[in-house]
PDB file of C-alpha atoms in Angstrom:
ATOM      1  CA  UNK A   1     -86.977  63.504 125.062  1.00 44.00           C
ATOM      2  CA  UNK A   2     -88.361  67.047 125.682  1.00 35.00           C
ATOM      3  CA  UNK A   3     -87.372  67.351 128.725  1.00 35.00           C
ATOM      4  CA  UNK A   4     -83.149  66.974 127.338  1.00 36.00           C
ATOM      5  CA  UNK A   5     -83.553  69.450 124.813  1.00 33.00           C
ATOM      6  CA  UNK A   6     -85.336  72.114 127.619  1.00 33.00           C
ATOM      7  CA  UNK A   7     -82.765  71.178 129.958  1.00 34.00           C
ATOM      8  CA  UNK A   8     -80.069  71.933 127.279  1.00 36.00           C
ATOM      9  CA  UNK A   9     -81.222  75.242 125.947  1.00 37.00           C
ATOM     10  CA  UNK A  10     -80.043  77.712 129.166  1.00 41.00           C
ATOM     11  CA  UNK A  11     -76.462  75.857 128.912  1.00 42.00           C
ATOM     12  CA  UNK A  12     -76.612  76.136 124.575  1.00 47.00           C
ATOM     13  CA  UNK A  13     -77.844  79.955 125.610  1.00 47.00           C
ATOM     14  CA  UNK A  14     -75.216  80.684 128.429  1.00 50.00           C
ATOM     15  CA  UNK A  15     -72.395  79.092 125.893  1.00 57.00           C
ATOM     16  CA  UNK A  16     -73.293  81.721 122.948  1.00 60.00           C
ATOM     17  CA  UNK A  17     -73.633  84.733 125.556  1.00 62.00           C
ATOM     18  CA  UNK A  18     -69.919  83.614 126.572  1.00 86.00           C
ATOM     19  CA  UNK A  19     -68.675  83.588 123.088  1.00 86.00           C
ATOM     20  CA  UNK A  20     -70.099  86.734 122.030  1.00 87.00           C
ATOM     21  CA  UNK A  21     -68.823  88.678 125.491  1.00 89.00           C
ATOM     22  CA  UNK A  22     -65.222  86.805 124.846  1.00 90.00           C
ATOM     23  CA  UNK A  23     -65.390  87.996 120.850  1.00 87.00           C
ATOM     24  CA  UNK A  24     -66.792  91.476 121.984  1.00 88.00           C
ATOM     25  CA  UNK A  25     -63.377  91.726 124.689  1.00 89.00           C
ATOM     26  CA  UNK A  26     -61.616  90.256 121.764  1.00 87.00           C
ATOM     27  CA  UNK A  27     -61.909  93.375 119.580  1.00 85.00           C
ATOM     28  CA  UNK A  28     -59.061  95.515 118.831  1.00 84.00           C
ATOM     29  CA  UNK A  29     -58.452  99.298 117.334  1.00 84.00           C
ATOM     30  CA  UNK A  30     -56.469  99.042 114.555  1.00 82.00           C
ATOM     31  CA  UNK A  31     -53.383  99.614 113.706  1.00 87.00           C
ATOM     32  CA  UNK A  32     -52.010  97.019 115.740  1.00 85.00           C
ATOM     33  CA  UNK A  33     -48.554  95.347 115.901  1.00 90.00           C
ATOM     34  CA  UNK A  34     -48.363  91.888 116.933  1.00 89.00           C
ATOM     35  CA  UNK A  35     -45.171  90.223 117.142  1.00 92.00           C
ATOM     36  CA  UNK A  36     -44.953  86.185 116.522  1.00 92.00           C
ATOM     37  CA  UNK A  37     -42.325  83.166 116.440  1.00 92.00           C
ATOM     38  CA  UNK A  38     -44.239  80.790 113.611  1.00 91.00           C
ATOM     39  CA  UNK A  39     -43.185  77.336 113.985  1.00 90.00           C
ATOM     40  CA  UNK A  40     -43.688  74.672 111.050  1.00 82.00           C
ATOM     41  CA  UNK A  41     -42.920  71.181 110.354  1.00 73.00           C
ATOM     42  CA  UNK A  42     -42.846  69.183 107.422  1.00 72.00           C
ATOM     43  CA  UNK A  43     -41.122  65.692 106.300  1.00 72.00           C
ATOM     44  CA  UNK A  44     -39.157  67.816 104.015  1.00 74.00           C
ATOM     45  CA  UNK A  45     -37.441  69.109 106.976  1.00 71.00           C
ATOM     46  CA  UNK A  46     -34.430  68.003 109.209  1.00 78.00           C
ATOM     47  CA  UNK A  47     -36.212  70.018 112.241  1.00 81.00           C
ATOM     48  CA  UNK A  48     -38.879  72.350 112.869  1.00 85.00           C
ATOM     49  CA  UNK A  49     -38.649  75.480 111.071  1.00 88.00           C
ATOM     50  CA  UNK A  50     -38.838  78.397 113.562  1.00 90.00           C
ATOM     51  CA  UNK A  51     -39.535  82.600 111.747  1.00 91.00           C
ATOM     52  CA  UNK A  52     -40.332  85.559 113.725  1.00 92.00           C
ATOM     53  CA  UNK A  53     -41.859  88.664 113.004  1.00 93.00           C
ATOM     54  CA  UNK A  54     -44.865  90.854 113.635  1.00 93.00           C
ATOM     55  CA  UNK A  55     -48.173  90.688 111.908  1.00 89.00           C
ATOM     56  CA  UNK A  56     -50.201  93.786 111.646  1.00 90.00           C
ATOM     57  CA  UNK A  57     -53.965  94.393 111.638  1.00 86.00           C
ATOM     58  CA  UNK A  58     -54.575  97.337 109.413  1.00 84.00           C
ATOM     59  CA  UNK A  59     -58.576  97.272 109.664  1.00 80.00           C
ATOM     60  CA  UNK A  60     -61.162  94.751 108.579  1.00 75.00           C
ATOM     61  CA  UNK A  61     -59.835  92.630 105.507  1.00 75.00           C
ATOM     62  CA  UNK A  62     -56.683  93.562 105.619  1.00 83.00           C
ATOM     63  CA  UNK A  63     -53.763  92.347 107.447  1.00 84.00           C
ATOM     64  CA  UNK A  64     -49.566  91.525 106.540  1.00 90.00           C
ATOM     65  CA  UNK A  65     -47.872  89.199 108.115  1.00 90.00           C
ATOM     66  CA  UNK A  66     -43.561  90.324 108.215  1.00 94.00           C
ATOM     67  CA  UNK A  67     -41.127  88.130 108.783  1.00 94.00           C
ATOM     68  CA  UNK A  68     -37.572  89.365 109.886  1.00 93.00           C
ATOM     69  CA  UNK A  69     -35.925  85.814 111.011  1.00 92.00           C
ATOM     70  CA  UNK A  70     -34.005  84.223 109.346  1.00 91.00           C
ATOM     71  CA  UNK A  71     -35.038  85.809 106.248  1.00 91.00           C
ATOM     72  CA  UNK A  72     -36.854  88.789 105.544  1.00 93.00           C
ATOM     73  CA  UNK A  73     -40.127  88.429 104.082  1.00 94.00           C
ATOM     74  CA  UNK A  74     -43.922  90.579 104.154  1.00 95.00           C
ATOM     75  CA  UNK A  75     -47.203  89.052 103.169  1.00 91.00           C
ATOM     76  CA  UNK A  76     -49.926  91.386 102.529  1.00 90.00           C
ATOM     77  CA  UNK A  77     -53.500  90.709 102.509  1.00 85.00           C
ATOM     78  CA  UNK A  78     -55.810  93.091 101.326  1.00 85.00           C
ATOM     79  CA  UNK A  79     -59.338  91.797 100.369  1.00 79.00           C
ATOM     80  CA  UNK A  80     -58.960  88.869  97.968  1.00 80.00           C
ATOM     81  CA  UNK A  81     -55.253  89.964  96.849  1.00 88.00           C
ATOM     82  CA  UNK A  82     -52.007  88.885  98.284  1.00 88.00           C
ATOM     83  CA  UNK A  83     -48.804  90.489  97.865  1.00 93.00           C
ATOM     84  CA  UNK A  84     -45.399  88.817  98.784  1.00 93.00           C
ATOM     85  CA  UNK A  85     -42.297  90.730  98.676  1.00 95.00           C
ATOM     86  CA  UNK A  86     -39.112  88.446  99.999  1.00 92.00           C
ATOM     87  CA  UNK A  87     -35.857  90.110  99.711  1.00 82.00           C
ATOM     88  CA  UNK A  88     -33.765  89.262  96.429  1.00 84.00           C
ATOM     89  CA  UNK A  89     -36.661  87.969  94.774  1.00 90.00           C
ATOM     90  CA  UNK A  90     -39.335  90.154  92.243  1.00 93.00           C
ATOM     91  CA  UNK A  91     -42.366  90.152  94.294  1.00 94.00           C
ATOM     92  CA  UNK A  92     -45.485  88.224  93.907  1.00 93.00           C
ATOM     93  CA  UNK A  93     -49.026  88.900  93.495  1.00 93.00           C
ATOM     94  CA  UNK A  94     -52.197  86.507  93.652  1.00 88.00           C
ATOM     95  CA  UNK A  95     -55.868  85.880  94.947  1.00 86.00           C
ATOM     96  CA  UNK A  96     -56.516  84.887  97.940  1.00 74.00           C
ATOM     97  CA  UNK A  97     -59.006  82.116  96.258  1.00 75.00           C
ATOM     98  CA  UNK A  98     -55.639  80.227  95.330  1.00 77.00           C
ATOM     99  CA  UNK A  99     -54.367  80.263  98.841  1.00 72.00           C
ATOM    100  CA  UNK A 100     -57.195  78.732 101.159  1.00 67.00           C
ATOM    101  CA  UNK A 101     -54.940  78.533 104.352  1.00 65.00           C
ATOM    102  CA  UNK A 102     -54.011  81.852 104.200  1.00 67.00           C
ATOM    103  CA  UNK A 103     -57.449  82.968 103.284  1.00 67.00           C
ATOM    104  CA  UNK A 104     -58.826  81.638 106.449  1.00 69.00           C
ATOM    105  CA  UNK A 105     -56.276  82.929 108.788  1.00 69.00           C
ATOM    106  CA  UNK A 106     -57.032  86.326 107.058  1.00 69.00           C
ATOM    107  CA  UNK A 107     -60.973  86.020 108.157  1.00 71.00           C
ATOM    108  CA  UNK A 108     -60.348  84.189 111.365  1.00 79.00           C
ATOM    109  CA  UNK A 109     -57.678  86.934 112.764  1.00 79.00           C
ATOM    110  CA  UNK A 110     -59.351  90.048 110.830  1.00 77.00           C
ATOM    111  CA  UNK A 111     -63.042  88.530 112.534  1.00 80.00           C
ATOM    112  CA  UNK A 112     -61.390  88.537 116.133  1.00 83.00           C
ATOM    113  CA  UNK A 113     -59.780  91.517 116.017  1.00 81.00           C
ATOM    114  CA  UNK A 114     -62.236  93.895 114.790  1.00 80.00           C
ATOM    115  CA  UNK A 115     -64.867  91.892 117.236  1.00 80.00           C
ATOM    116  CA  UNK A 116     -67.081  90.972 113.697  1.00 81.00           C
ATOM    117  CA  UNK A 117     -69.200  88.084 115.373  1.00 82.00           C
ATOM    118  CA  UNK A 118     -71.119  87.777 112.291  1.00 84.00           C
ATOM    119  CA  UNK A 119     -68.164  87.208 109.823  1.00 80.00           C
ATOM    120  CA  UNK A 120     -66.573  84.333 112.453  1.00 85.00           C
ATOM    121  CA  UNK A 121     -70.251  83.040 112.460  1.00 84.00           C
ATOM    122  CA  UNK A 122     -71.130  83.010 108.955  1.00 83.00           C
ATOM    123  CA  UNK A 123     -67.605  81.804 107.947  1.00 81.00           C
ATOM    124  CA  UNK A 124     -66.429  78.932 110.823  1.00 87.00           C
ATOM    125  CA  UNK A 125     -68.613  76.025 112.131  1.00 89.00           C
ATOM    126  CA  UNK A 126     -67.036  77.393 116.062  1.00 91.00           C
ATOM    127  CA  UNK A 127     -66.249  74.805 118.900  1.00 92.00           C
ATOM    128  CA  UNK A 128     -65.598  76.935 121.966  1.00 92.00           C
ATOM    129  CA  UNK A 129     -64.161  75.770 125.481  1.00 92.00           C
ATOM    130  CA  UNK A 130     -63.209  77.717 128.301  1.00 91.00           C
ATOM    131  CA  UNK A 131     -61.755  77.155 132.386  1.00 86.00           C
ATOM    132  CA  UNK A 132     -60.730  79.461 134.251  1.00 84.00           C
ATOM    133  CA  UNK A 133     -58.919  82.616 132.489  1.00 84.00           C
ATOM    134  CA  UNK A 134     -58.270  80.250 129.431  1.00 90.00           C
ATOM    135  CA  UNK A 135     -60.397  79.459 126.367  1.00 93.00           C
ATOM    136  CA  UNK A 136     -60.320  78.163 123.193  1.00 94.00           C
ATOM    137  CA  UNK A 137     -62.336  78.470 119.955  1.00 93.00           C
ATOM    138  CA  UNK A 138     -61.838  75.970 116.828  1.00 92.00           C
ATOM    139  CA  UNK A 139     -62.712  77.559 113.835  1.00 90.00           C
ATOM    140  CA  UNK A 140     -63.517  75.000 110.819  1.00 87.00           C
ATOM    141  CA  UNK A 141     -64.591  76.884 107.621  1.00 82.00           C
ATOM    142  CA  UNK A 142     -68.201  76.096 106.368  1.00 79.00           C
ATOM    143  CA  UNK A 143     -66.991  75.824 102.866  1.00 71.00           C
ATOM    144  CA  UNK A 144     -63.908  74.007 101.885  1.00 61.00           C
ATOM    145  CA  UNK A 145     -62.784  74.131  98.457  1.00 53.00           C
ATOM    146  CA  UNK A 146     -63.376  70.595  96.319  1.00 43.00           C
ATOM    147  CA  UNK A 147     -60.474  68.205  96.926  1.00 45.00           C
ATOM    148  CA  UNK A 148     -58.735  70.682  99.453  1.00 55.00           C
ATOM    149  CA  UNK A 149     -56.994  69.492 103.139  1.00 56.00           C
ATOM    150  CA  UNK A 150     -59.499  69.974 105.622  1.00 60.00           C
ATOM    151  CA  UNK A 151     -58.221  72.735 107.614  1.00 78.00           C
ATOM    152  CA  UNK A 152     -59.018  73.916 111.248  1.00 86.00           C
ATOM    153  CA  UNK A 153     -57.989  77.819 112.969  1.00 88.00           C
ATOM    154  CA  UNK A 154     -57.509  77.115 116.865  1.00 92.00           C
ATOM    155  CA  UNK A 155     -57.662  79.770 118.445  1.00 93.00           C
ATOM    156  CA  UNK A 156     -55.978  79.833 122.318  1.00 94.00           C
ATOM    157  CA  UNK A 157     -55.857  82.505 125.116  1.00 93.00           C
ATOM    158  CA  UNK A 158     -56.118  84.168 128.448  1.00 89.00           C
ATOM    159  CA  UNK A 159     -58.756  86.414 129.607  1.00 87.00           C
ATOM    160  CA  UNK A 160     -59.048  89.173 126.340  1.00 88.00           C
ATOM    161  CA  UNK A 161     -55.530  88.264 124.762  1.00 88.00           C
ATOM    162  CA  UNK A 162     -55.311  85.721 122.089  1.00 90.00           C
ATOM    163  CA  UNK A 163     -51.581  83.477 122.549  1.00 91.00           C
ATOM    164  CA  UNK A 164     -51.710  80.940 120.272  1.00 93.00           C
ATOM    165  CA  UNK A 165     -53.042  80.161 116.125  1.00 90.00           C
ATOM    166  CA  UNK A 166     -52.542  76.714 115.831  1.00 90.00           C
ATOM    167  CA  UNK A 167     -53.315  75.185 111.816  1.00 86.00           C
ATOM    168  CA  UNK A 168     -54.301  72.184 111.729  1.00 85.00           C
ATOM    169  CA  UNK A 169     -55.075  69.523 108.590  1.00 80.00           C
ATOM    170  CA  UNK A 170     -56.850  66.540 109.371  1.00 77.00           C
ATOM    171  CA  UNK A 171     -56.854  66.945 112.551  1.00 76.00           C
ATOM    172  CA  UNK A 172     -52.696  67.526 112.506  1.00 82.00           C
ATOM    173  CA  UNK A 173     -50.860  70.589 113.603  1.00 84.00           C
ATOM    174  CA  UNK A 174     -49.386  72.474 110.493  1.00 83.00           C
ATOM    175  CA  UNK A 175     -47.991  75.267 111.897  1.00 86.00           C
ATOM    176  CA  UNK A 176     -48.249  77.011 115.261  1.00 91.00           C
ATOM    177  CA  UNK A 177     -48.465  81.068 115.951  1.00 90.00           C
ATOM    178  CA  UNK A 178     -47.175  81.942 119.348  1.00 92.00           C
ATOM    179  CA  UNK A 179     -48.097  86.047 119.611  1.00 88.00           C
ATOM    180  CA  UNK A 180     -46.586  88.459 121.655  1.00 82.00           C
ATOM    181  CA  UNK A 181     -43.741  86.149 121.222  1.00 71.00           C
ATOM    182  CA  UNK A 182     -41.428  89.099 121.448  1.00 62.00           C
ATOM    183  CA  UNK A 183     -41.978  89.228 125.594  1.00 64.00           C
ATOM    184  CA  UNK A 184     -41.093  86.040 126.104  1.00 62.00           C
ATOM    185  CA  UNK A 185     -37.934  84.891 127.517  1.00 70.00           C
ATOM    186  CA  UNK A 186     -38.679  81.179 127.253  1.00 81.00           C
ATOM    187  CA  UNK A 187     -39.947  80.534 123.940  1.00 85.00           C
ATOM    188  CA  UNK A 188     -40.386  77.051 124.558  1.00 84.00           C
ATOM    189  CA  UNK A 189     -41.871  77.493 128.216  1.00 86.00           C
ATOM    190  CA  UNK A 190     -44.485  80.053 126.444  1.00 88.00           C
ATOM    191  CA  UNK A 191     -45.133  77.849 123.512  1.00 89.00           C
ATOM    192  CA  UNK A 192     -45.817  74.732 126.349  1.00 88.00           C
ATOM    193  CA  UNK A 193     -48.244  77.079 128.060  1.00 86.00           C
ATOM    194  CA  UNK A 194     -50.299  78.792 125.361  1.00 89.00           C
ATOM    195  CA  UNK A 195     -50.312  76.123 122.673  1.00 89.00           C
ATOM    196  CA  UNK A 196     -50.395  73.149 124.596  1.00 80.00           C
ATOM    197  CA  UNK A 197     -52.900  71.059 126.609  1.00 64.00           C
ATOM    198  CA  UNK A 198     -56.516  72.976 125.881  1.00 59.00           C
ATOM    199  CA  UNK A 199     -58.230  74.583 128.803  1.00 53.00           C
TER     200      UNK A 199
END
């Protein structure tokens, strides 16, 4: 069987070259403005929840996620500390260690977007696909807290732009992040494109 594992080392080699060129184009200067339509669903729900906003990348570690439809909300994430402020209500303060989701979305987007191959390494087990201008990476943390929802970051996009954080638990789609959301004049068209069918 020597022969199948020399004959799969240049393709296992090409694959990580590809990653670590798309994760190098990945890499943004920070500040950056992002603006999203978030889209949940839950049993609890008569139909899918749909909030918009922007999230912002401060710098490595730190990013807030602000929500300005139909409520007006801001999550920040700095380090292991959260901070919720929701309008009416006192705000809210917490460790990250007590919100896993969130936690993971904070490493996954801060990783991509400051190009830090070694934190998306070290942190995700990562699946990655690509055809054509599209590609996709599934990010599945390497630790999982005792008794918690396996959760998985999917990642989708085109060329150097990332469209599309999809949550999944147990292989189920939480909650879906269409970015640059703000541009597009058919949310659902947009949302069929970048979060549907992988490349």
């Amino acid at each position: 069987m020597l022969w199948i594992a020399l004959a799969a080392a240049p393709a296992a080699a090409a694959e990580s070259r590809d990653l670590d060129a798309l994760l190098a184009a990945l890499a943004r200067d920070s500040p950056q403005s992002i603006p999203f339509a978030e889209f949940h669903a839950s049993r609890l729900l008569k139909q899918e929840l749909i909030v918009s906003g922007t999230l912002e990348y401060v710098g490595a570690g730190k990013l807030a996620r602000v929500v300005t439809a139909p409520y007006q909300e801001r999550t920040d994430i700095n380090g292991d500390e959260v901070r919720i402020e929701r309008a009416g209500r006192p705000a809210r303060r917490f460790s990250l260690a007590r919100a896993p989701e969130l936690g993971g979305l904070l490493v996954g987007i801060s990783a991509l977007l400051s190009g830090d191959r070694a934190a998306l390494k070290r942190e995700f087990a990562i699946v990655y696909s690509a055809a054509g201008d599209g590609w996709q990476l599934e990010l599945t943390p390497r630790q999982a807290a005792a008794g918690s929802v396996a959760s998985t970051l999917r990642v989708r996009g085109s060329a150097d732009v990332p469209r599309c954080l999809t949550v999944l638990r147990d292989g189920r789609v939480a909650s879906e992040l269409l970015l640059e959301a703000a541009t597009a004049t058919d949310l659902a068209g947009s949302r069929a494109i970048h979060c549907g069918e992988a490349p």
